Tab-separated table of C-alpha atoms in Angstrom:
chain	number	residue	atom	x	y	z
A	931	MET	CA	-2.682	11.905	-57.671
A	932	PHE	CA	-6.199	10.828	-56.735
A	933	LYS	CA	-4.817	7.583	-55.494
A	934	ILE	CA	-2.409	9.348	-53.156
A	935	ILE	CA	-5.177	11.576	-51.792
A	936	SER	CA	-7.539	8.715	-51.113
A	937	ASN	CA	-4.737	6.645	-49.608
A	938	LEU	CA	-3.890	9.492	-47.269
A	939	ILE	CA	-7.345	10.239	-45.947
A	940	ILE	CA	-7.695	7.305	-43.542
A	941	PRO	CA	-4.219	7.536	-41.980
A	942	LEU	CA	-4.574	11.302	-41.575
A	943	MET	CA	-8.007	10.936	-40.021
A	944	VAL	CA	-6.757	8.383	-37.487
A	945	LEU	CA	-3.710	10.499	-36.733
A	946	GLY	CA	-5.742	13.677	-36.303
A	947	ILE	CA	-8.324	12.062	-34.040
A	948	VAL	CA	-5.747	10.408	-31.762
A	949	ILE	CA	-3.632	13.568	-31.462
A	950	TYR	CA	-6.703	15.665	-30.735
A	951	GLY	CA	-7.780	13.143	-28.108
A	952	ILE	CA	-4.393	13.220	-26.337
A	953	ARG	CA	-4.351	16.993	-26.355
A	954	GLN	CA	-7.794	17.026	-24.725
A	955	ARG	CA	-6.428	14.637	-22.069
A	956	VAL	CA	-8.704	11.773	-23.085
A	957	ASN	CA	-7.762	8.218	-22.096
A	958	VAL	CA	-7.581	7.285	-25.751
A	959	TYR	CA	-6.992	3.563	-25.187
A	960	ASP	CA	-9.927	3.042	-22.824
A	961	VAL	CA	-12.224	5.167	-24.936
A	962	PHE	CA	-11.261	3.255	-28.073
A	963	ILE	CA	-12.126	-0.071	-26.453
A	964	GLU	CA	-15.373	1.261	-25.121
A	965	GLY	CA	-16.341	2.362	-28.636
A	966	ALA	CA	-15.259	-0.857	-30.295
A	967	LYS	CA	-17.467	-2.811	-27.909
A	968	GLU	CA	-20.505	-1.235	-29.520
A	969	SER	CA	-19.776	-3.144	-32.713
A	970	PHE	CA	-21.129	-6.406	-31.242
A	971	GLU	CA	-24.527	-4.929	-30.688
A	972	MET	CA	-24.489	-3.335	-34.132
A	973	VAL	CA	-23.468	-6.484	-35.965
A	974	ILE	CA	-26.115	-8.519	-34.221
A	975	SER	CA	-28.848	-6.128	-35.282
A	976	LEU	CA	-27.438	-6.016	-38.813
A	977	PHE	CA	-27.259	-9.706	-39.513
A	978	PRO	CA	-30.995	-10.434	-39.950
A	979	CYS	CA	-31.396	-7.509	-42.364
A	980	MET	CA	-28.442	-8.609	-44.436
A	981	LEU	CA	-29.625	-12.182	-44.476
A	982	ALA	CA	-33.073	-11.165	-45.692
A	983	MET	CA	-31.668	-8.925	-48.361
A	984	ILE	CA	-29.082	-11.330	-49.704
A	985	PHE	CA	-31.610	-14.162	-49.687
A	986	GLY	CA	-34.128	-12.225	-51.789
A	987	ILE	CA	-31.620	-10.680	-54.166
A	988	ASN	CA	-29.716	-13.911	-54.771
A	989	LEU	CA	-32.823	-15.877	-55.673
A	990	PHE	CA	-33.933	-13.182	-58.077
A	991	LEU	CA	-30.532	-12.774	-59.716
A	992	LYS	CA	-29.712	-16.425	-60.146
A	993	SER	CA	-33.172	-17.246	-61.522
A	994	ASN	CA	-32.558	-15.429	-64.829
A	995	ALA	CA	-35.761	-13.444	-64.288
A	996	LEU	CA	-33.812	-10.263	-64.958
A	997	ASN	CA	-33.113	-11.245	-68.574
A	998	TYR	CA	-36.799	-11.847	-69.112
A	999	PHE	CA	-37.694	-8.359	-67.911
A	1000	LEU	CA	-34.887	-6.851	-69.958
A	1001	ASN	CA	-36.288	-8.350	-73.137
A	1002	LEU	CA	-39.626	-6.743	-72.377
A	1003	LEU	CA	-37.985	-3.343	-71.941
A	1004	LYS	CA	-35.708	-3.552	-74.987
A	1005	PRO	CA	-37.852	-1.563	-77.461
A	1006	PHE	CA	-38.224	1.232	-74.947
A	1007	PHE	CA	-34.480	1.630	-74.438
A	1008	SER	CA	-33.584	1.431	-78.109
A	1009	TYR	CA	-36.203	4.129	-78.718
A	1010	LEU	CA	-34.367	6.358	-76.202
A	1011	ASN	CA	-31.031	5.577	-77.872
A	1012	ILE	CA	-29.638	4.044	-74.695
A	1013	PRO	CA	-27.051	1.341	-75.441
A	1014	LEU	CA	-28.677	-1.970	-74.522
A	1015	GLU	CA	-25.404	-3.424	-73.239
A	1016	ILE	CA	-25.468	-1.046	-70.319
A	1017	ILE	CA	-28.985	-1.887	-69.101
A	1018	PRO	CA	-28.270	-4.982	-66.961
A	1019	MET	CA	-25.602	-3.072	-65.104
A	1020	ALA	CA	-27.827	-0.031	-64.647
A	1021	ILE	CA	-30.574	-2.201	-63.186
A	1022	MET	CA	-28.212	-4.090	-60.889
A	1023	ARG	CA	-26.439	-1.006	-59.598
A	1024	PRO	CA	-29.051	0.032	-56.983
A	1025	ILE	CA	-29.530	-3.580	-55.866
A	1026	SER	CA	-26.056	-4.976	-55.508
A	1027	GLY	CA	-22.707	-3.215	-55.772
A	1028	SER	CA	-20.683	-6.370	-56.265
A	1029	SER	CA	-22.862	-7.700	-59.109
A	1030	SER	CA	-22.856	-4.413	-60.975
A	1031	LEU	CA	-19.087	-4.330	-60.577
A	1032	ALA	CA	-18.916	-7.854	-61.989
A	1033	ILE	CA	-21.015	-6.761	-64.979
A	1034	LEU	CA	-18.761	-3.728	-65.467
A	1035	ASN	CA	-15.816	-6.115	-65.469
A	1036	ASN	CA	-17.449	-8.060	-68.316
A	1037	LEU	CA	-18.171	-4.863	-70.239
A	1038	PHE	CA	-14.497	-3.860	-69.967
A	1039	GLN	CA	-13.483	-7.295	-71.161
A	1040	GLU	CA	-15.768	-7.134	-74.157
A	1041	TYR	CA	-15.692	-3.483	-75.234
A	1042	GLY	CA	-12.647	-2.077	-73.406
A	1043	PRO	CA	-12.634	0.592	-70.689
A	1044	ASP	CA	-12.119	3.413	-73.207
A	1045	SER	CA	-15.156	2.600	-75.360
A	1046	PHE	CA	-18.425	4.514	-75.032
A	1047	ILE	CA	-20.002	1.603	-73.184
A	1048	GLY	CA	-16.965	1.213	-70.942
A	1049	ARG	CA	-17.026	4.869	-70.014
A	1050	VAL	CA	-20.769	5.001	-69.383
A	1051	GLY	CA	-20.435	1.931	-67.169
A	1052	SER	CA	-17.553	3.519	-65.265
A	1053	VAL	CA	-19.484	6.709	-64.633
A	1054	ILE	CA	-22.627	4.850	-63.545
A	1055	GLN	CA	-20.661	2.667	-61.146
A	1056	GLY	CA	-18.733	5.664	-59.840
A	1057	SER	CA	-21.549	8.128	-59.415
A	1058	THR	CA	-24.439	6.111	-57.951
A	1059	GLU	CA	-24.920	4.056	-54.804
A	1060	THR	CA	-26.413	0.695	-53.881
A	1061	THR	CA	-29.700	2.172	-52.736
A	1062	PHE	CA	-31.295	-1.098	-51.607
A	1063	TYR	CA	-28.302	-2.139	-49.588
A	1064	VAL	CA	-27.939	1.219	-47.844
A	1065	LEU	CA	-31.631	1.542	-47.052
A	1066	THR	CA	-32.094	-1.970	-45.651
A	1067	LEU	CA	-28.873	-1.778	-43.689
A	1068	TYR	CA	-29.333	1.691	-42.212
A	1069	PHE	CA	-33.045	1.485	-41.473
A	1070	GLY	CA	-32.728	-2.122	-40.351
A	1071	SER	CA	-29.998	-1.317	-37.856
A	1072	VAL	CA	-32.313	0.954	-35.848
A	1073	GLY	CA	-35.447	-1.135	-36.341
A	1074	ILE	CA	-37.396	1.169	-38.622
A	1075	LYS	CA	-40.189	-0.545	-40.527
A	1076	LYS	CA	-41.972	2.339	-42.226
A	1077	ILE	CA	-39.513	4.074	-44.491
A	1078	ARG	CA	-42.033	6.430	-46.158
A	1079	HIS	CA	-40.797	7.885	-49.442
A	1080	ALA	CA	-37.119	6.929	-48.964
A	1081	LEU	CA	-37.064	3.968	-51.356
A	1082	TRP	CA	-38.873	5.374	-54.343
A	1083	VAL	CA	-37.045	8.687	-54.175
A	1084	GLY	CA	-33.755	6.793	-53.855
A	1085	LEU	CA	-34.542	4.711	-56.933
A	1086	LEU	CA	-35.799	7.711	-58.882
A	1087	VAL	CA	-32.543	9.511	-58.123
A	1088	ASP	CA	-30.592	6.452	-59.285
A	1089	LEU	CA	-32.491	6.558	-62.553
A	1090	ILE	CA	-31.699	10.259	-62.913
A	1091	GLY	CA	-28.044	9.515	-62.134
A	1092	ILE	CA	-27.904	6.807	-64.792
A	1093	LEU	CA	-29.494	9.000	-67.468
A	1094	VAL	CA	-27.213	11.896	-66.539
A	1095	SER	CA	-24.189	9.578	-66.791
A	1096	ILE	CA	-25.157	8.539	-70.322
A	1097	ILE	CA	-25.734	12.146	-71.375
A	1098	ILE	CA	-22.501	13.413	-69.815
A	1099	VAL	CA	-20.351	10.713	-71.383
A	1100	GLY	CA	-22.026	11.474	-74.721
A	1101	LEU	CA	-21.151	15.148	-74.372
A	1102	PHE	CA	-17.663	14.768	-72.880
A	1103	PHE	CA	-16.123	12.122	-75.039
A	1104	GLN	CA	-17.359	12.682	-78.566
B	530	MET	CA	-42.614	-1.040	-49.993
B	531	VAL	CA	-39.533	-3.044	-48.986
B	532	ASN	CA	-42.002	-5.734	-47.958
B	533	LYS	CA	-43.475	-5.972	-51.431
B	534	ILE	CA	-40.153	-5.838	-53.245
B	535	TRP	CA	-38.661	-8.516	-51.034
B	536	ALA	CA	-41.652	-10.783	-51.610
B	537	PHE	CA	-41.467	-10.008	-55.336
B	538	PHE	CA	-37.801	-11.050	-55.510
B	539	ILE	CA	-38.472	-14.340	-53.774
B	540	VAL	CA	-41.699	-15.285	-55.533
B	541	VAL	CA	-40.466	-14.338	-59.012
B	542	GLY	CA	-37.076	-15.921	-58.356
B	543	ILE	CA	-38.486	-19.247	-57.263
B	544	ILE	CA	-41.111	-19.374	-60.029
B	545	PHE	CA	-38.488	-18.668	-62.697
B	546	PHE	CA	-36.268	-21.354	-61.255
B	547	LEU	CA	-39.168	-23.821	-61.318
B	548	THR	CA	-39.815	-23.082	-64.997
B	549	THR	CA	-36.173	-23.802	-65.855
B	550	GLY	CA	-36.373	-27.036	-63.912
B	551	ASP	CA	-32.939	-26.541	-62.361
B	552	LEU	CA	-33.988	-27.627	-58.892
B	553	GLU	CA	-30.521	-28.424	-57.668
B	554	THR	CA	-29.291	-24.864	-58.169
B	555	LEU	CA	-32.477	-23.545	-56.591
B	556	ASN	CA	-31.917	-25.587	-53.454
B	557	TYR	CA	-28.289	-24.607	-53.367
B	558	GLU	CA	-29.075	-20.904	-53.755
B	559	ILE	CA	-31.659	-20.899	-50.975
B	560	LEU	CA	-29.293	-22.410	-48.448
B	561	ASN	CA	-26.230	-20.591	-49.712
B	562	SER	CA	-27.669	-17.108	-49.041
B	563	ALA	CA	-27.429	-17.749	-45.326
B	564	LYS	CA	-23.752	-18.565	-45.590
B	565	ASN	CA	-23.085	-15.591	-47.865
B	566	SER	CA	-24.695	-13.102	-45.559
B	567	PHE	CA	-22.815	-14.465	-42.572
B	568	GLU	CA	-19.550	-14.113	-44.466
B	569	MET	CA	-20.451	-10.559	-45.340
B	570	VAL	CA	-21.163	-9.697	-41.727
B	571	THR	CA	-17.888	-11.229	-40.578
B	572	LYS	CA	-16.134	-9.113	-43.200
B	573	ILE	CA	-17.718	-5.889	-41.972
B	574	PHE	CA	-17.470	-6.674	-38.267
B	575	PRO	CA	-13.754	-6.015	-37.642
B	576	VAL	CA	-13.727	-2.840	-39.752
B	577	MET	CA	-16.728	-1.614	-37.851
B	578	ALA	CA	-15.211	-2.336	-34.464
B	579	LEU	CA	-12.071	-0.441	-35.442
B	580	TRP	CA	-13.933	2.634	-36.662
B	581	LEU	CA	-16.360	2.701	-33.781
B	582	GLY	CA	-13.332	2.741	-31.486
B	583	ILE	CA	-11.621	5.590	-33.341
B	584	MET	CA	-14.892	7.463	-33.544
B	585	ASN	CA	-15.445	7.188	-29.836
B	586	ILE	CA	-12.161	9.022	-29.277
B	587	ALA	CA	-13.397	11.764	-31.599
B	588	LYS	CA	-16.660	11.911	-29.704
B	589	VAL	CA	-15.291	11.923	-26.154
B	590	SER	CA	-12.578	14.442	-26.996
B	591	GLY	CA	-15.185	16.830	-28.349
B	592	LEU	CA	-13.846	16.742	-31.912
B	593	LEU	CA	-17.173	15.621	-33.362
B	594	ASN	CA	-18.962	18.524	-31.713
B	595	LYS	CA	-16.425	20.921	-33.093
B	596	ILE	CA	-16.899	19.570	-36.628
B	597	SER	CA	-20.638	19.762	-36.345
B	598	ASN	CA	-20.462	23.371	-35.143
B	599	ILE	CA	-18.389	24.307	-38.156
B	600	LEU	CA	-20.749	22.546	-40.546
B	601	SER	CA	-23.990	23.468	-38.851
B	602	PRO	CA	-24.813	26.456	-41.095
B	603	ILE	CA	-25.010	24.140	-44.124
B	604	LEU	CA	-26.332	21.013	-42.453
B	605	GLY	CA	-28.799	23.010	-40.357
B	606	LYS	CA	-30.611	23.983	-43.551
B	607	LEU	CA	-30.763	20.405	-44.809
B	608	PHE	CA	-31.777	18.995	-41.420
B	609	PRO	CA	-33.973	21.593	-39.725
B	610	GLU	CA	-35.300	19.058	-37.210
B	611	ILE	CA	-31.914	18.322	-35.631
B	612	PRO	CA	-31.025	20.640	-32.733
B	613	LYS	CA	-27.914	22.772	-33.293
B	614	GLY	CA	-24.660	21.115	-32.259
B	615	HIS	CA	-26.260	17.661	-31.933
B	616	GLU	CA	-23.767	14.845	-32.449
B	617	SER	CA	-25.803	13.329	-35.289
B	618	LEU	CA	-24.871	16.302	-37.471
B	619	SER	CA	-21.171	15.587	-37.141
B	620	LEU	CA	-21.733	11.875	-37.716
B	621	ILE	CA	-23.695	12.651	-40.881
B	622	ALA	CA	-20.931	14.994	-41.993
B	623	SER	CA	-18.244	12.366	-41.346
B	624	ASN	CA	-20.223	9.735	-43.242
B	625	ILE	CA	-20.598	12.001	-46.258
B	626	VAL	CA	-16.972	13.156	-46.218
B	627	VAL	CA	-15.569	9.618	-45.974
B	628	ASN	CA	-17.969	8.503	-48.713
B	629	MET	CA	-16.790	11.324	-50.954
B	630	PHE	CA	-13.345	9.747	-51.039
B	631	GLY	CA	-14.764	6.431	-52.122
B	632	LEU	CA	-14.139	4.685	-48.806
B	633	GLY	CA	-17.558	3.093	-48.441
B	634	ASN	CA	-16.463	0.509	-45.876
B	635	ALA	CA	-15.078	3.108	-43.516
B	636	ALA	CA	-18.135	5.317	-44.019
B	637	THR	CA	-20.716	2.718	-42.992
B	638	PRO	CA	-20.007	2.761	-39.211
B	639	PHE	CA	-20.371	6.573	-39.186
B	640	GLY	CA	-23.648	6.263	-41.047
B	641	LEU	CA	-24.999	3.598	-38.695
B	642	LYS	CA	-23.988	5.686	-35.671
B	643	ALA	CA	-25.722	8.668	-37.248
B	644	MET	CA	-28.910	6.607	-37.668
B	645	LYS	CA	-28.737	5.532	-34.040
B	646	SER	CA	-28.356	9.085	-32.912
B	647	LEU	CA	-31.209	10.240	-35.195
B	648	GLN	CA	-33.368	7.458	-33.772
B	649	LEU	CA	-33.001	9.045	-30.318
B	650	LEU	CA	-34.568	12.214	-31.695
B	651	ASN	CA	-37.264	10.283	-33.556
B	652	LYS	CA	-40.726	10.405	-32.018
B	653	LYS	CA	-42.282	7.413	-33.805
B	654	LYS	CA	-39.718	4.665	-33.323
B	655	ASN	CA	-40.910	2.394	-36.147
B	656	THR	CA	-41.247	5.151	-38.727
B	657	ALA	CA	-38.439	6.959	-40.513
B	658	SER	CA	-38.039	10.564	-39.438
B	659	ARG	CA	-37.643	13.400	-41.907
B	660	SER	CA	-33.947	13.808	-41.092
B	661	MET	CA	-33.276	10.089	-41.579
B	662	ILE	CA	-34.867	10.152	-45.012
B	663	THR	CA	-32.972	13.265	-46.067
B	664	PHE	CA	-29.709	11.711	-44.862
B	665	LEU	CA	-30.254	8.419	-46.654
B	666	ILE	CA	-31.488	10.020	-49.855
B	667	ILE	CA	-28.302	12.083	-49.998
B	668	ASN	CA	-26.283	8.979	-49.183
B	669	THR	CA	-27.964	6.781	-51.814
B	670	SER	CA	-27.735	9.425	-54.512
B	671	GLY	CA	-24.000	8.674	-54.391
B	672	VAL	CA	-21.629	11.295	-53.070
B	673	THR	CA	-18.392	9.629	-54.165
B	674	LEU	CA	-16.001	12.090	-55.745
B	675	ILE	CA	-13.169	9.640	-56.350
B	676	PRO	CA	-14.443	6.210	-57.428
B	677	THR	CA	-11.357	4.257	-56.385
B	678	THR	CA	-12.720	0.812	-57.328
B	679	VAL	CA	-13.675	1.880	-60.840
B	680	ILE	CA	-10.314	3.548	-61.413
B	681	SER	CA	-8.400	0.458	-60.357
B	682	LEU	CA	-10.621	-1.751	-62.527
B	683	ARG	CA	-9.963	0.535	-65.496
B	684	MET	CA	-6.229	0.303	-64.804
B	685	MET	CA	-6.490	-3.448	-64.720
B	686	TYR	CA	-7.933	-3.405	-68.239
B	687	GLN	CA	-5.158	-1.110	-69.513
B	688	SER	CA	-7.244	1.974	-70.000
B	689	LYS	CA	-5.213	4.768	-71.597
B	690	HIS	CA	-6.642	7.261	-69.116
B	691	PRO	CA	-8.025	5.415	-66.096
B	692	THR	CA	-8.926	8.642	-64.290
B	693	GLU	CA	-10.538	10.433	-67.242
B	694	ILE	CA	-13.994	9.539	-65.934
B	695	VAL	CA	-13.490	11.276	-62.568
B	696	LEU	CA	-14.768	14.653	-63.724
B	697	ALA	CA	-17.808	13.061	-65.368
B	698	CYS	CA	-18.502	11.125	-62.154
B	699	ILE	CA	-18.277	14.263	-60.023
B	700	LEU	CA	-20.630	16.077	-62.363
B	701	ALA	CA	-23.136	13.200	-62.479
B	702	THR	CA	-23.009	12.798	-58.696
B	703	THR	CA	-23.506	16.501	-58.113
B	704	ILE	CA	-26.510	16.654	-60.415
B	705	SER	CA	-28.162	13.576	-58.918
B	706	THR	CA	-27.510	14.740	-55.342
B	707	ILE	CA	-29.039	18.132	-56.097
B	708	CYS	CA	-32.068	16.347	-57.614
B	709	ALA	CA	-32.276	14.155	-54.516
B	710	ILE	CA	-32.279	17.098	-52.114
B	711	THR	CA	-34.802	18.980	-54.240
B	712	ILE	CA	-37.228	16.059	-54.541
B	713	ASP	CA	-36.983	15.346	-50.824
B	714	TYR	CA	-37.524	19.019	-49.990
B	715	LEU	CA	-40.605	19.229	-52.237
B	716	ILE	CA	-42.118	16.109	-50.676
B	717	THR	CA	-41.559	17.092	-47.050
B	718	ARG	CA	-42.785	20.625	-47.665
B	719	ARG	CA	-46.051	19.366	-49.135
B	720	ARG	CA	-46.891	17.391	-46.034
């Protein structure tokens, strides 16, 4: 059901926009090309931001530094009754969508998608965003250097989202 | 703040690598990031061109304006600085709607267009405006209602009910988005 709905949204959007355009007597072909041309400019301004971000994140991830920090935080999380297995994924989620998805994949392999850990991981992945990626990309594309409180509020909200996910799964599936 | 975090990633990353003594991987990783990011851009590029084209039809035909007029009572409250009927409102709305259906790739061009349009209204060009921050905080709080990737991954691992987490996701997203809007509102009001 959900799959059908989400598979329909893009075709219907395209269909609706083109039909509306024809009815308003717009030269849809010319206008489409004109719009698509803008992508060059956008991609060129995006590339340096992406490069910087991937460079920094990759070095940090591959260096194993994350495990070191996790060990420091362990007592804190076990005090809060948060399953330790979920922590690496929760930390990666705001930084990199593909790595947190890879960790989720491992969690499914090890504990199964219908276990408590599997469900918490699913909800975290499904209900939060890659804050770092979005902020660097969006602000970078228009050349904004001072982002004020955007980052820390974004991360705080991710933390709230993660805690809420754990609580909700605990309540829903007991 | 991005400055400090970026420097932190690089300094900590390299120092940790040096302590492990795995210099070959370190060298490989440094050079490989460039290739990775280029591949990522080439992946996004065609999708972006396509959507920017489609979106331009929506813009020229006046559809975007129509959408933004319908949504302006709600969005006007969240973004008081944007003039009524401004195209950025409809771009923001499209970005959020497409994101809700878990179509992140298709949502990005709308979001970037929205930022561009907000930048035109921005007085200090190197500093984020209030509307930009509100928009991105809503965006990063996660507005996905149907997490398509997670559902398909659960199916792959033979979950008995791959979609059972959807309701929990919607609830978690709603709560965190409400928190995001509230925190942002409290901060901007104090200033």
